mmCIF file of C-alpha atoms in Angstrom:
data_model
loop_
_atom_site.group_PDB
_atom_site.id
_atom_site.type_symbol
_atom_site.label_atom_id
_atom_site.label_comp_id
_atom_site.label_asym_id
_atom_site.label_seq_id
_atom_site.Cartn_x
_atom_site.Cartn_y
_atom_site.Cartn_z
ATOM 1 C CA UNK A 1 0.000 0.000 0.000
ATOM 2 C CA UNK A 2 1.218 3.486 -0.891
ATOM 3 C CA UNK A 3 0.996 6.160 1.829
ATOM 4 C CA UNK A 4 1.745 9.891 1.529
ATOM 5 C CA UNK A 5 2.327 11.476 4.907
ATOM 6 C CA UNK A 6 4.211 14.138 6.844
ATOM 7 C CA UNK A 7 6.778 12.642 9.176
ATOM 8 C CA UNK A 8 6.775 13.216 12.903
ATOM 9 C CA UNK A 9 9.868 15.003 14.289
ATOM 10 C CA UNK A 10 11.332 11.750 15.621
ATOM 11 C CA UNK A 11 10.914 10.113 12.191
ATOM 12 C CA UNK A 12 12.801 12.700 10.110
ATOM 13 C CA UNK A 13 16.146 10.946 10.490
ATOM 14 C CA UNK A 14 14.731 7.914 8.658
ATOM 15 C CA UNK A 15 15.095 9.829 5.364
ATOM 16 C CA UNK A 16 18.898 10.012 5.551
ATOM 17 C CA UNK A 17 19.284 6.641 3.810
ATOM 18 C CA UNK A 18 17.322 7.864 0.789
ATOM 19 C CA UNK A 19 19.331 11.110 0.739
ATOM 20 C CA UNK A 20 22.610 9.160 0.712
ATOM 21 C CA UNK A 21 21.298 6.920 -2.056
ATOM 22 C CA UNK A 22 20.177 9.762 -4.350
ATOM 23 C CA UNK A 23 22.522 12.676 -3.577
ATOM 24 C CA UNK A 24 25.815 10.802 -3.624
ATOM 25 C CA UNK A 25 27.842 14.016 -3.991
ATOM 26 C CA UNK A 26 27.010 15.160 -0.455
ATOM 27 C CA UNK A 27 29.598 14.397 2.202
ATOM 28 C CA UNK A 28 29.115 12.700 5.555
ATOM 29 C CA UNK A 29 30.150 15.962 7.245
ATOM 30 C CA UNK A 30 27.434 17.914 5.441
ATOM 31 C CA UNK A 31 24.743 15.317 6.219
ATOM 32 C CA UNK A 32 25.817 15.180 9.860
ATOM 33 C CA UNK A 33 25.283 18.956 9.955
ATOM 34 C CA UNK A 34 21.992 18.804 8.063
ATOM 35 C CA UNK A 35 20.407 16.025 10.100
ATOM 36 C CA UNK A 36 21.569 17.647 13.349
ATOM 37 C CA UNK A 37 20.537 21.239 12.588
ATOM 38 C CA UNK A 38 18.006 21.453 9.764
ATOM 39 C CA UNK A 39 15.740 18.578 10.793
ATOM 40 C CA UNK A 40 15.182 20.133 14.221
ATOM 41 C CA UNK A 41 12.307 22.208 12.878
ATOM 42 C CA UNK A 42 11.731 21.351 9.225
ATOM 43 C CA UNK A 43 8.873 19.392 7.668
ATOM 44 C CA UNK A 44 9.382 16.241 5.637
ATOM 45 C CA UNK A 45 6.709 14.711 3.424
ATOM 46 C CA UNK A 46 7.268 11.171 2.192
ATOM 47 C CA UNK A 47 5.658 8.434 0.173
ATOM 48 C CA UNK A 48 5.966 4.975 1.678
ATOM 49 C CA UNK A 49 5.311 1.528 0.293
ATOM 50 C CA UNK A 50 5.721 -1.632 2.372
ATOM 51 C CA UNK A 51 6.757 0.587 5.321
ATOM 52 C CA UNK A 52 9.818 1.887 3.430
ATOM 53 C CA UNK A 53 10.341 5.493 2.321
ATOM 54 C CA UNK A 54 10.403 5.633 -1.493
ATOM 55 C CA UNK A 55 10.193 9.397 -2.083
ATOM 56 C CA UNK A 56 10.602 12.533 -0.002
ATOM 57 C CA UNK A 57 10.423 16.306 -0.056
ATOM 58 C CA UNK A 58 11.840 18.450 2.730
ATOM 59 C CA UNK A 59 10.595 21.932 3.638
ATOM 60 C CA UNK A 60 13.001 24.150 5.563
ATOM 61 C CA UNK A 61 11.417 27.155 7.315
ATOM 62 C CA UNK A 62 12.585 30.694 6.566
ATOM 63 C CA UNK A 63 11.244 34.095 7.509
ATOM 64 C CA UNK A 64 11.159 36.199 4.357
ATOM 65 C CA UNK A 65 11.088 39.972 4.219
ATOM 66 C CA UNK A 66 8.590 40.921 1.485
ATOM 67 C CA UNK A 67 8.452 44.663 1.105
ATOM 68 C CA UNK A 68 7.495 45.994 4.518
ATOM 69 C CA UNK A 69 6.163 42.670 5.819
ATOM 70 C CA UNK A 70 7.933 39.619 7.236
ATOM 71 C CA UNK A 71 6.230 36.362 6.240
ATOM 72 C CA UNK A 72 6.744 32.655 6.804
ATOM 73 C CA UNK A 73 7.930 30.619 3.832
ATOM 74 C CA UNK A 74 9.506 27.261 3.071
ATOM 75 C CA UNK A 75 12.605 26.319 1.101
ATOM 76 C CA UNK A 76 12.073 23.013 -0.720
ATOM 77 C CA UNK A 77 15.131 20.747 -0.681
ATOM 78 C CA UNK A 78 15.973 17.073 -1.168
ATOM 79 C CA UNK A 79 13.159 16.215 -3.562
ATOM 80 C CA UNK A 80 14.126 12.600 -4.180
ATOM 81 C CA UNK A 81 12.701 9.278 -5.300
ATOM 82 C CA UNK A 82 14.318 5.875 -4.950
ATOM 83 C CA UNK A 83 15.534 4.897 -8.440
ATOM 84 C CA UNK A 84 13.317 1.805 -8.790
ATOM 85 C CA UNK A 85 10.215 3.877 -7.934
ATOM 86 C CA UNK A 86 10.679 6.743 -10.368
ATOM 87 C CA UNK A 87 8.271 7.679 -13.177
ATOM 88 C CA UNK A 88 5.241 6.836 -11.031
ATOM 89 C CA UNK A 89 4.209 10.433 -10.313
ATOM 90 C CA UNK A 90 5.471 10.426 -6.729
ATOM 91 C CA UNK A 91 7.204 13.816 -7.036
ATOM 92 C CA UNK A 92 4.080 15.415 -8.517
ATOM 93 C CA UNK A 93 2.015 14.074 -5.615
ATOM 94 C CA UNK A 94 4.427 15.517 -3.054
ATOM 95 C CA UNK A 95 4.567 18.901 -4.789
ATOM 96 C CA UNK A 96 0.774 19.108 -4.995
ATOM 97 C CA UNK A 97 0.165 17.967 -1.416
ATOM 98 C CA UNK A 98 2.625 20.429 0.101
ATOM 99 C CA UNK A 99 1.291 23.304 -2.017
ATOM 100 C CA UNK A 100 -2.277 22.653 -0.864
ATOM 101 C CA UNK A 101 -1.239 22.282 2.780
ATOM 102 C CA UNK A 102 0.726 25.535 2.801
ATOM 103 C CA UNK A 103 -2.102 27.346 1.022
ATOM 104 C CA UNK A 104 -4.268 26.518 4.029
ATOM 105 C CA UNK A 105 -1.643 28.167 6.241
ATOM 106 C CA UNK A 106 -2.039 31.343 4.124
ATOM 107 C CA UNK A 107 1.599 31.165 3.045
ATOM 108 C CA UNK A 108 2.176 33.409 -0.004
ATOM 109 C CA UNK A 109 4.776 31.216 -1.740
ATOM 110 C CA UNK A 110 7.506 28.653 -1.309
ATOM 111 C CA UNK A 111 10.716 28.274 -3.276
ATOM 112 C CA UNK A 112 13.524 25.974 -4.389
ATOM 113 C CA UNK A 113 16.848 25.831 -6.206
ATOM 114 C CA UNK A 114 16.127 23.484 -9.127
ATOM 115 C CA UNK A 115 18.486 20.805 -10.354
ATOM 116 C CA UNK A 116 16.774 21.448 -13.685
ATOM 117 C CA UNK A 117 14.196 24.074 -14.614
ATOM 118 C CA UNK A 118 12.435 21.514 -16.833
ATOM 119 C CA UNK A 119 11.564 19.350 -13.824
ATOM 120 C CA UNK A 120 9.575 22.048 -12.027
ATOM 121 C CA UNK A 121 8.237 24.158 -14.886
ATOM 122 C CA UNK A 122 5.205 21.878 -15.470
ATOM 123 C CA UNK A 123 4.374 22.130 -11.760
ATOM 124 C CA UNK A 124 3.849 25.932 -11.878
ATOM 125 C CA UNK A 125 7.304 26.968 -10.635
ATOM 126 C CA UNK A 126 8.909 29.982 -12.272
ATOM 127 C CA UNK A 127 12.235 31.737 -11.707
ATOM 128 C CA UNK A 128 12.120 34.772 -9.428
ATOM 129 C CA UNK A 129 15.823 35.341 -8.788
ATOM 130 C CA UNK A 130 19.021 35.269 -10.832
ATOM 131 C CA UNK A 131 22.240 35.512 -8.823
ATOM 132 C CA UNK A 132 25.381 37.438 -9.607
ATOM 133 C CA UNK A 133 28.310 35.090 -10.254
ATOM 134 C CA UNK A 134 31.561 36.041 -8.550
ATOM 135 C CA UNK A 135 35.161 34.949 -8.898
ATOM 136 C CA UNK A 136 38.100 35.825 -6.645
ATOM 137 C CA UNK A 137 41.774 36.327 -7.438
ATOM 138 C CA UNK A 138 44.827 37.968 -5.900
ATOM 139 C CA UNK A 139 46.067 41.371 -7.050
ATOM 140 C CA UNK A 140 48.402 39.754 -9.589
ATOM 141 C CA UNK A 141 45.783 37.261 -10.767
ATOM 142 C CA UNK A 142 46.993 34.341 -8.657
ATOM 143 C CA UNK A 143 44.689 31.699 -7.204
ATOM 144 C CA UNK A 144 43.874 32.287 -3.552
ATOM 145 C CA UNK A 145 43.007 30.120 -0.587
ATOM 146 C CA UNK A 146 41.390 31.352 2.581
ATOM 147 C CA UNK A 147 44.615 30.675 4.458
ATOM 148 C CA UNK A 148 46.465 32.978 2.050
ATOM 149 C CA UNK A 149 43.711 35.589 2.295
ATOM 150 C CA UNK A 150 43.742 35.872 6.092
ATOM 151 C CA UNK A 151 47.553 36.156 5.975
ATOM 152 C CA UNK A 152 47.471 39.085 3.511
ATOM 153 C CA UNK A 153 48.929 42.261 4.941
ATOM 154 C CA UNK A 154 49.313 45.760 3.521
ATOM 155 C CA UNK A 155 48.928 49.334 4.693
ATOM 156 C CA UNK A 156 45.306 49.716 3.537
ATOM 157 C CA UNK A 157 43.907 49.502 7.049
ATOM 158 C CA UNK A 158 41.658 46.607 6.021
ATOM 159 C CA UNK A 159 41.863 43.305 7.892
ATOM 160 C CA UNK A 160 40.304 40.015 6.797
ATOM 161 C CA UNK A 161 39.378 37.159 9.097
ATOM 162 C CA UNK A 162 37.137 34.125 9.293
ATOM 163 C CA UNK A 163 33.935 34.563 11.283
ATOM 164 C CA UNK A 164 33.413 32.753 14.582
ATOM 165 C CA UNK A 165 30.299 31.947 16.555
ATOM 166 C CA UNK A 166 30.690 35.108 18.629
ATOM 167 C CA UNK A 167 30.345 37.193 15.444
ATOM 168 C CA UNK A 168 26.904 35.878 14.467
ATOM 169 C CA UNK A 169 24.791 38.579 16.148
ATOM 170 C CA UNK A 170 26.865 41.301 14.505
ATOM 171 C CA UNK A 171 26.728 39.487 11.143
ATOM 172 C CA UNK A 172 22.933 39.432 11.306
ATOM 173 C CA UNK A 173 22.683 43.129 12.174
ATOM 174 C CA UNK A 174 25.175 44.035 9.435
ATOM 175 C CA UNK A 175 23.387 42.016 6.737
ATOM 176 C CA UNK A 176 19.969 43.436 7.614
ATOM 177 C CA UNK A 177 21.345 46.992 7.414
ATOM 178 C CA UNK A 178 23.032 46.396 4.040
ATOM 179 C CA UNK A 179 20.000 44.689 2.472
ATOM 180 C CA UNK A 180 17.659 47.406 3.716
ATOM 181 C CA UNK A 181 19.853 50.200 2.350
ATOM 182 C CA UNK A 182 20.109 48.383 -0.987
ATOM 183 C CA UNK A 183 16.283 48.421 -1.044
ATOM 184 C CA UNK A 184 16.116 44.647 -1.529
ATOM 185 C CA UNK A 185 12.406 43.773 -1.494
ATOM 186 C CA UNK A 186 12.571 40.007 -0.900
ATOM 187 C CA UNK A 187 15.234 38.310 1.202
ATOM 188 C CA UNK A 188 15.666 35.759 3.960
ATOM 189 C CA UNK A 189 15.733 37.540 7.316
ATOM 190 C CA UNK A 190 19.143 37.535 8.976
ATOM 191 C CA UNK A 191 19.818 37.254 12.695
ATOM 192 C CA UNK A 192 22.297 35.554 15.027
ATOM 193 C CA UNK A 193 20.610 32.138 14.686
ATOM 194 C CA UNK A 194 20.639 32.419 10.886
ATOM 195 C CA UNK A 195 24.379 33.038 10.786
ATOM 196 C CA UNK A 196 25.139 30.407 13.406
ATOM 197 C CA UNK A 197 23.422 27.795 11.203
ATOM 198 C CA UNK A 198 25.094 29.161 8.075
ATOM 199 C CA UNK A 199 28.508 29.052 9.713
ATOM 200 C CA UNK A 200 28.007 25.404 10.692
ATOM 201 C CA UNK A 201 26.730 24.605 7.195
ATOM 202 C CA UNK A 202 29.760 26.193 5.531
ATOM 203 C CA UNK A 203 32.187 24.537 7.917
ATOM 204 C CA UNK A 204 30.670 21.158 7.031
ATOM 205 C CA UNK A 205 31.694 21.904 3.415
ATOM 206 C CA UNK A 206 35.222 23.120 4.184
ATOM 207 C CA UNK A 207 34.079 26.714 4.119
ATOM 208 C CA UNK A 208 33.036 29.601 6.285
ATOM 209 C CA UNK A 209 32.281 33.324 6.297
ATOM 210 C CA UNK A 210 34.949 35.942 5.591
ATOM 211 C CA UNK A 211 34.736 39.317 7.339
ATOM 212 C CA UNK A 212 36.392 42.498 6.075
ATOM 213 C CA UNK A 213 36.981 45.155 8.744
ATOM 214 C CA UNK A 214 38.136 48.735 8.369
ATOM 215 C CA UNK A 215 38.394 51.446 11.019
ATOM 216 C CA UNK A 216 37.587 48.735 13.554
ATOM 217 C CA UNK A 217 34.149 48.112 12.026
ATOM 218 C CA UNK A 218 32.644 45.362 9.871
ATOM 219 C CA UNK A 219 32.461 46.654 6.287
ATOM 220 C CA UNK A 220 31.919 43.534 4.190
ATOM 221 C CA UNK A 221 31.182 39.815 4.424
ATOM 222 C CA UNK A 222 31.149 36.932 1.976
ATOM 223 C CA UNK A 223 30.361 33.232 2.186
ATOM 224 C CA UNK A 224 32.964 30.792 0.873
ATOM 225 C CA UNK A 225 33.790 27.107 0.520
ATOM 226 C CA UNK A 226 36.925 25.255 -0.538
ATOM 227 C CA UNK A 227 35.583 21.828 -1.462
ATOM 228 C CA UNK A 228 36.721 22.254 -5.067
ATOM 229 C CA UNK A 229 38.943 25.302 -5.046
ATOM 230 C CA UNK A 230 37.895 28.601 -3.508
ATOM 231 C CA UNK A 231 34.308 29.578 -4.383
ATOM 232 C CA UNK A 232 32.444 32.613 -3.042
ATOM 233 C CA UNK A 233 28.807 33.647 -2.926
ATOM 234 C CA UNK A 234 27.487 37.169 -3.342
ATOM 235 C CA UNK A 235 29.256 39.531 -0.936
ATOM 236 C CA UNK A 236 27.385 41.987 1.261
ATOM 237 C CA UNK A 237 29.298 45.258 1.481
ATOM 238 C CA UNK A 238 28.454 48.441 3.339
ATOM 239 C CA UNK A 239 27.696 51.433 1.133
ATOM 240 C CA UNK A 240 30.761 53.585 0.649
ATOM 241 C CA UNK A 241 33.130 50.644 1.168
ATOM 242 C CA UNK A 242 32.609 48.830 -2.130
ATOM 243 C CA UNK A 243 36.390 48.398 -2.580
ATOM 244 C CA UNK A 244 37.064 47.046 0.902
ATOM 245 C CA UNK A 245 38.086 43.551 -0.301
ATOM 246 C CA UNK A 246 40.123 44.966 -3.198
ATOM 247 C CA UNK A 247 42.102 47.137 -0.775
ATOM 248 C CA UNK A 248 43.055 44.037 1.199
ATOM 249 C CA UNK A 249 44.333 42.288 -1.941
ATOM 250 C CA UNK A 250 41.257 40.155 -2.690
ATOM 251 C CA UNK A 251 39.920 41.092 -6.120
ATOM 252 C CA UNK A 252 36.257 40.187 -6.500
ATOM 253 C CA UNK A 253 35.004 40.080 -10.077
ATOM 254 C CA UNK A 254 31.331 39.983 -11.024
ATOM 255 C CA UNK A 255 30.562 38.168 -14.262
ATOM 256 C CA UNK A 256 28.421 39.952 -16.830
ATOM 257 C CA UNK A 257 25.788 37.214 -16.960
ATOM 258 C CA UNK A 258 23.634 36.309 -13.976
ATOM 259 C CA UNK A 259 22.737 32.709 -13.112
ATOM 260 C CA UNK A 260 19.001 31.871 -12.735
ATOM 261 C CA UNK A 261 18.946 30.367 -9.258
ATOM 262 C CA UNK A 262 15.636 30.334 -7.388
ATOM 263 C CA UNK A 263 12.181 29.271 -8.586
ATOM 264 C CA UNK A 264 8.971 29.898 -6.641
ATOM 265 C CA UNK A 265 5.452 28.518 -6.584
ATOM 266 C CA UNK A 266 2.683 30.893 -5.539
ATOM 267 C CA UNK A 267 0.385 29.507 -2.846
ATOM 268 C CA UNK A 268 -2.197 31.742 -1.176
ATOM 269 C CA UNK A 269 -2.737 34.426 -3.810
ATOM 270 C CA UNK A 270 -4.959 36.608 -1.638
ATOM 271 C CA UNK A 271 -2.293 36.721 1.092
ATOM 272 C CA UNK A 272 0.393 37.495 -1.471
ATOM 273 C CA UNK A 273 -1.468 40.336 -3.167
ATOM 274 C CA UNK A 274 -2.511 41.816 0.185
ATOM 275 C CA UNK A 275 1.192 42.313 0.965
ATOM 276 C CA UNK A 276 1.722 44.475 -2.103
ATOM 277 C CA UNK A 277 1.429 48.209 -2.675
ATOM 278 C CA UNK A 278 0.678 50.277 -5.773
ATOM 279 C CA UNK A 279 2.413 53.302 -7.261
ATOM 280 C CA UNK A 280 -0.767 55.243 -7.963
ATOM 281 C CA UNK A 281 -4.538 54.850 -7.962
ATOM 282 C CA UNK A 282 -5.458 51.535 -9.557
ATOM 283 C CA UNK A 283 -8.540 49.419 -10.246
ATOM 284 C CA UNK A 284 -7.672 45.937 -11.490
ATOM 285 C CA UNK A 285 -9.700 42.766 -12.052
ATOM 286 C CA UNK A 286 -8.570 39.386 -13.312
ATOM 287 C CA UNK A 287 -9.628 35.755 -13.159
ATOM 288 C CA UNK A 288 -6.841 33.461 -11.996
ATOM 289 C CA UNK A 289 -6.268 29.876 -13.131
ATOM 290 C CA UNK A 290 -4.392 27.482 -10.831
ATOM 291 C CA UNK A 291 -4.544 23.780 -11.779
ATOM 292 C CA UNK A 292 -3.451 22.521 -8.338
ATOM 293 C CA UNK A 293 -4.817 24.901 -5.703
ATOM 294 C CA UNK A 294 -8.395 25.163 -6.888
ATOM 295 C CA UNK A 295 -9.277 27.691 -4.189
ATOM 296 C CA UNK A 296 -7.174 30.211 -6.119
ATOM 297 C CA UNK A 297 -9.455 29.932 -9.154
ATOM 298 C CA UNK A 298 -11.375 33.117 -8.448
ATOM 299 C CA UNK A 299 -12.030 36.630 -9.634
ATOM 300 C CA UNK A 300 -9.527 38.969 -7.973
ATOM 301 C CA UNK A 301 -10.424 42.640 -7.545
ATOM 302 C CA UNK A 302 -7.656 45.043 -6.522
ATOM 303 C CA UNK A 303 -8.362 48.652 -5.736
ATOM 304 C CA UNK A 304 -6.098 51.184 -4.090
ATOM 305 C CA UNK A 305 -3.652 54.059 -4.177
ATOM 306 C CA UNK A 306 -0.186 54.906 -2.831
ATOM 307 C CA UNK A 307 -1.420 54.579 0.753
ATOM 308 C CA UNK A 308 -3.698 51.559 0.730
ATOM 309 C CA UNK A 309 -4.505 48.468 -1.357
ATOM 310 C CA UNK A 310 -7.674 46.399 -0.901
ATOM 311 C CA UNK A 311 -7.891 42.877 -2.334
ATOM 312 C CA UNK A 312 -11.281 41.231 -2.676
ATOM 313 C CA UNK A 313 -12.249 37.953 -4.339
ATOM 314 C CA UNK A 314 -15.343 36.072 -5.364
ATOM 315 C CA UNK A 315 -16.241 33.036 -7.416
ATOM 316 C CA UNK A 316 -15.783 33.665 -11.126
ATOM 317 C CA UNK A 317 -19.012 33.230 -13.100
ATOM 318 C CA UNK A 318 -19.106 31.879 -16.632
ATOM 319 C CA UNK A 319 -20.823 34.379 -18.865
ATOM 320 C CA UNK A 320 -20.773 37.241 -16.372
ATOM 321 C CA UNK A 321 -16.965 37.350 -16.145
ATOM 322 C CA UNK A 322 -16.065 36.177 -19.644
ATOM 323 C CA UNK A 323 -14.765 39.640 -20.586
ATOM 324 C CA UNK A 324 -12.461 39.849 -17.548
ATOM 325 C CA UNK A 325 -8.728 39.249 -18.115
ATOM 326 C CA UNK A 326 -7.703 35.615 -17.563
ATOM 327 C CA UNK A 327 -4.224 34.896 -16.191
ATOM 328 C CA UNK A 328 -2.376 31.774 -15.056
ATOM 329 C CA UNK A 329 -0.648 31.369 -11.721
ATOM 330 C CA UNK A 330 2.563 30.898 -13.740
ATOM 331 C CA UNK A 331 2.330 34.311 -15.408
ATOM 332 C CA UNK A 332 1.359 35.955 -12.127
ATOM 333 C CA UNK A 333 4.542 34.589 -10.501
ATOM 334 C CA UNK A 334 6.757 36.344 -13.037
ATOM 335 C CA UNK A 335 4.723 39.540 -12.718
ATOM 336 C CA UNK A 336 4.650 39.944 -8.939
ATOM 337 C CA UNK A 337 8.393 39.307 -8.601
ATOM 338 C CA UNK A 338 9.215 41.542 -11.554
ATOM 339 C CA UNK A 339 11.370 38.832 -13.104
ATOM 340 C CA UNK A 340 10.297 39.429 -16.715
ATOM 341 C CA UNK A 341 8.654 42.088 -18.832
ATOM 342 C CA UNK A 342 4.950 41.605 -19.640
ATOM 343 C CA UNK A 343 5.644 41.044 -23.334
ATOM 344 C CA UNK A 344 8.142 38.282 -22.522
ATOM 345 C CA UNK A 345 5.660 36.654 -20.148
ATOM 346 C CA UNK A 346 2.963 36.710 -22.833
ATOM 347 C CA UNK A 347 5.340 35.054 -25.277
ATOM 348 C CA UNK A 348 6.556 32.328 -22.918
ATOM 349 C CA UNK A 349 3.241 31.533 -21.232
ATOM 350 C CA UNK A 350 1.224 31.794 -24.468
ATOM 351 C CA UNK A 351 -1.153 34.294 -22.863
ATOM 352 C CA UNK A 352 -2.542 37.570 -24.154
ATOM 353 C CA UNK A 353 -2.935 40.544 -21.827
ATOM 354 C CA UNK A 354 -5.335 43.336 -22.670
ATOM 355 C CA UNK A 355 -4.108 46.930 -22.881
ATOM 356 C CA UNK A 356 -6.231 47.778 -19.829
ATOM 357 C CA UNK A 357 -4.726 44.911 -17.816
ATOM 358 C CA UNK A 358 -1.194 45.963 -18.758
ATOM 359 C CA UNK A 359 -1.860 49.529 -17.725
ATOM 360 C CA UNK A 360 -3.348 48.629 -14.342
ATOM 361 C CA UNK A 361 -0.928 45.821 -13.429
ATOM 362 C CA UNK A 362 1.994 48.186 -14.146
ATOM 363 C CA UNK A 363 0.802 50.300 -11.213
ATOM 364 C CA UNK A 364 1.466 47.412 -8.833
ATOM 365 C CA UNK A 365 4.917 47.582 -7.208
ATOM 366 C CA UNK A 366 6.650 44.230 -7.877
ATOM 367 C CA UNK A 367 8.603 42.420 -5.179
ATOM 368 C CA UNK A 368 11.934 43.249 -6.801
ATOM 369 C CA UNK A 369 14.870 43.045 -6.415
ATOM 370 C CA UNK A 370 15.056 39.593 -4.802
ATOM 371 C CA UNK A 371 18.041 38.239 -2.845
ATOM 372 C CA UNK A 372 17.674 34.562 -1.946
ATOM 373 C CA UNK A 373 20.927 32.665 -2.318
ATOM 374 C CA UNK A 374 20.772 30.069 0.447
ATOM 375 C CA UNK A 375 21.742 26.474 -0.399
ATOM 376 C CA UNK A 376 19.488 24.563 2.016
#
């Protein structure tokens, strides 16, 4: 008999065997970290047959800043099926079940880092964030290691060091200040607990967090690992100190092309839209189509101005609402996160937006830019 269920906290460790079987690239050190830290408070949905776990999907909790509101969300990781049980629709069942459950919790969206866009595209996931790609070299172009970096010395007044547990509160405060001043609209909230987990995660992958200090104050941070040479993730640097790493002899180079990184699936549309604001007076109506969360299949009516936005819904009526703009949950994802222009969305989603719809939806402030670059 096949059973789809959410595991109890004491059962979450039972999924490690499947993880090790499917994600063979992950080290014992990383899994020791993950199953010690992340499974303390995550949710794991599984499909069992004959009392054995055949497929799983893990949901790691994050608090997301969306505009002026902080909301609960989930980061989907470790979507896996035992090889002999693939191509039976198990992944689709898990994706649908979790989406419906989180809709009931009024969660606006959840997100993932896809192994392949093609896997999740049919399940109503669309990209919302493309990350800057960074490389790091020495001043004369030489390859660096963290050991070499922390030993660098010059008269710039900048010092570089690896973060420790005692730095985590300050790291959280620093990151929140930088992201707020950069006017990032969507990001994972940072605090001491966030950076303590991140530090442990990076250390499990031969990495850590590098701090740049000048004038006795933290001016920049970046996340690194050395599993396969030195790799860095997007640095956070205080405004006015953009060259702080360069001064210390660590030359960060941003590639011209961004890397599409995070896809999202919208959940409770009313909750999502109620978190938004508009640039000017607007009056917008559209009928939404969602093939999985049927409760979203409604007429949405948005009315507001720069100070206030009201979102109302009702059942869409055939005949009465035939002239109202129809839009898919897929297209709406790209719109609300400002990931693509309307014309590009029309082309890719094979939808046609009326001139009136385009005019009114353009008055809605998208949740952009986005900064979600966590790994798990």
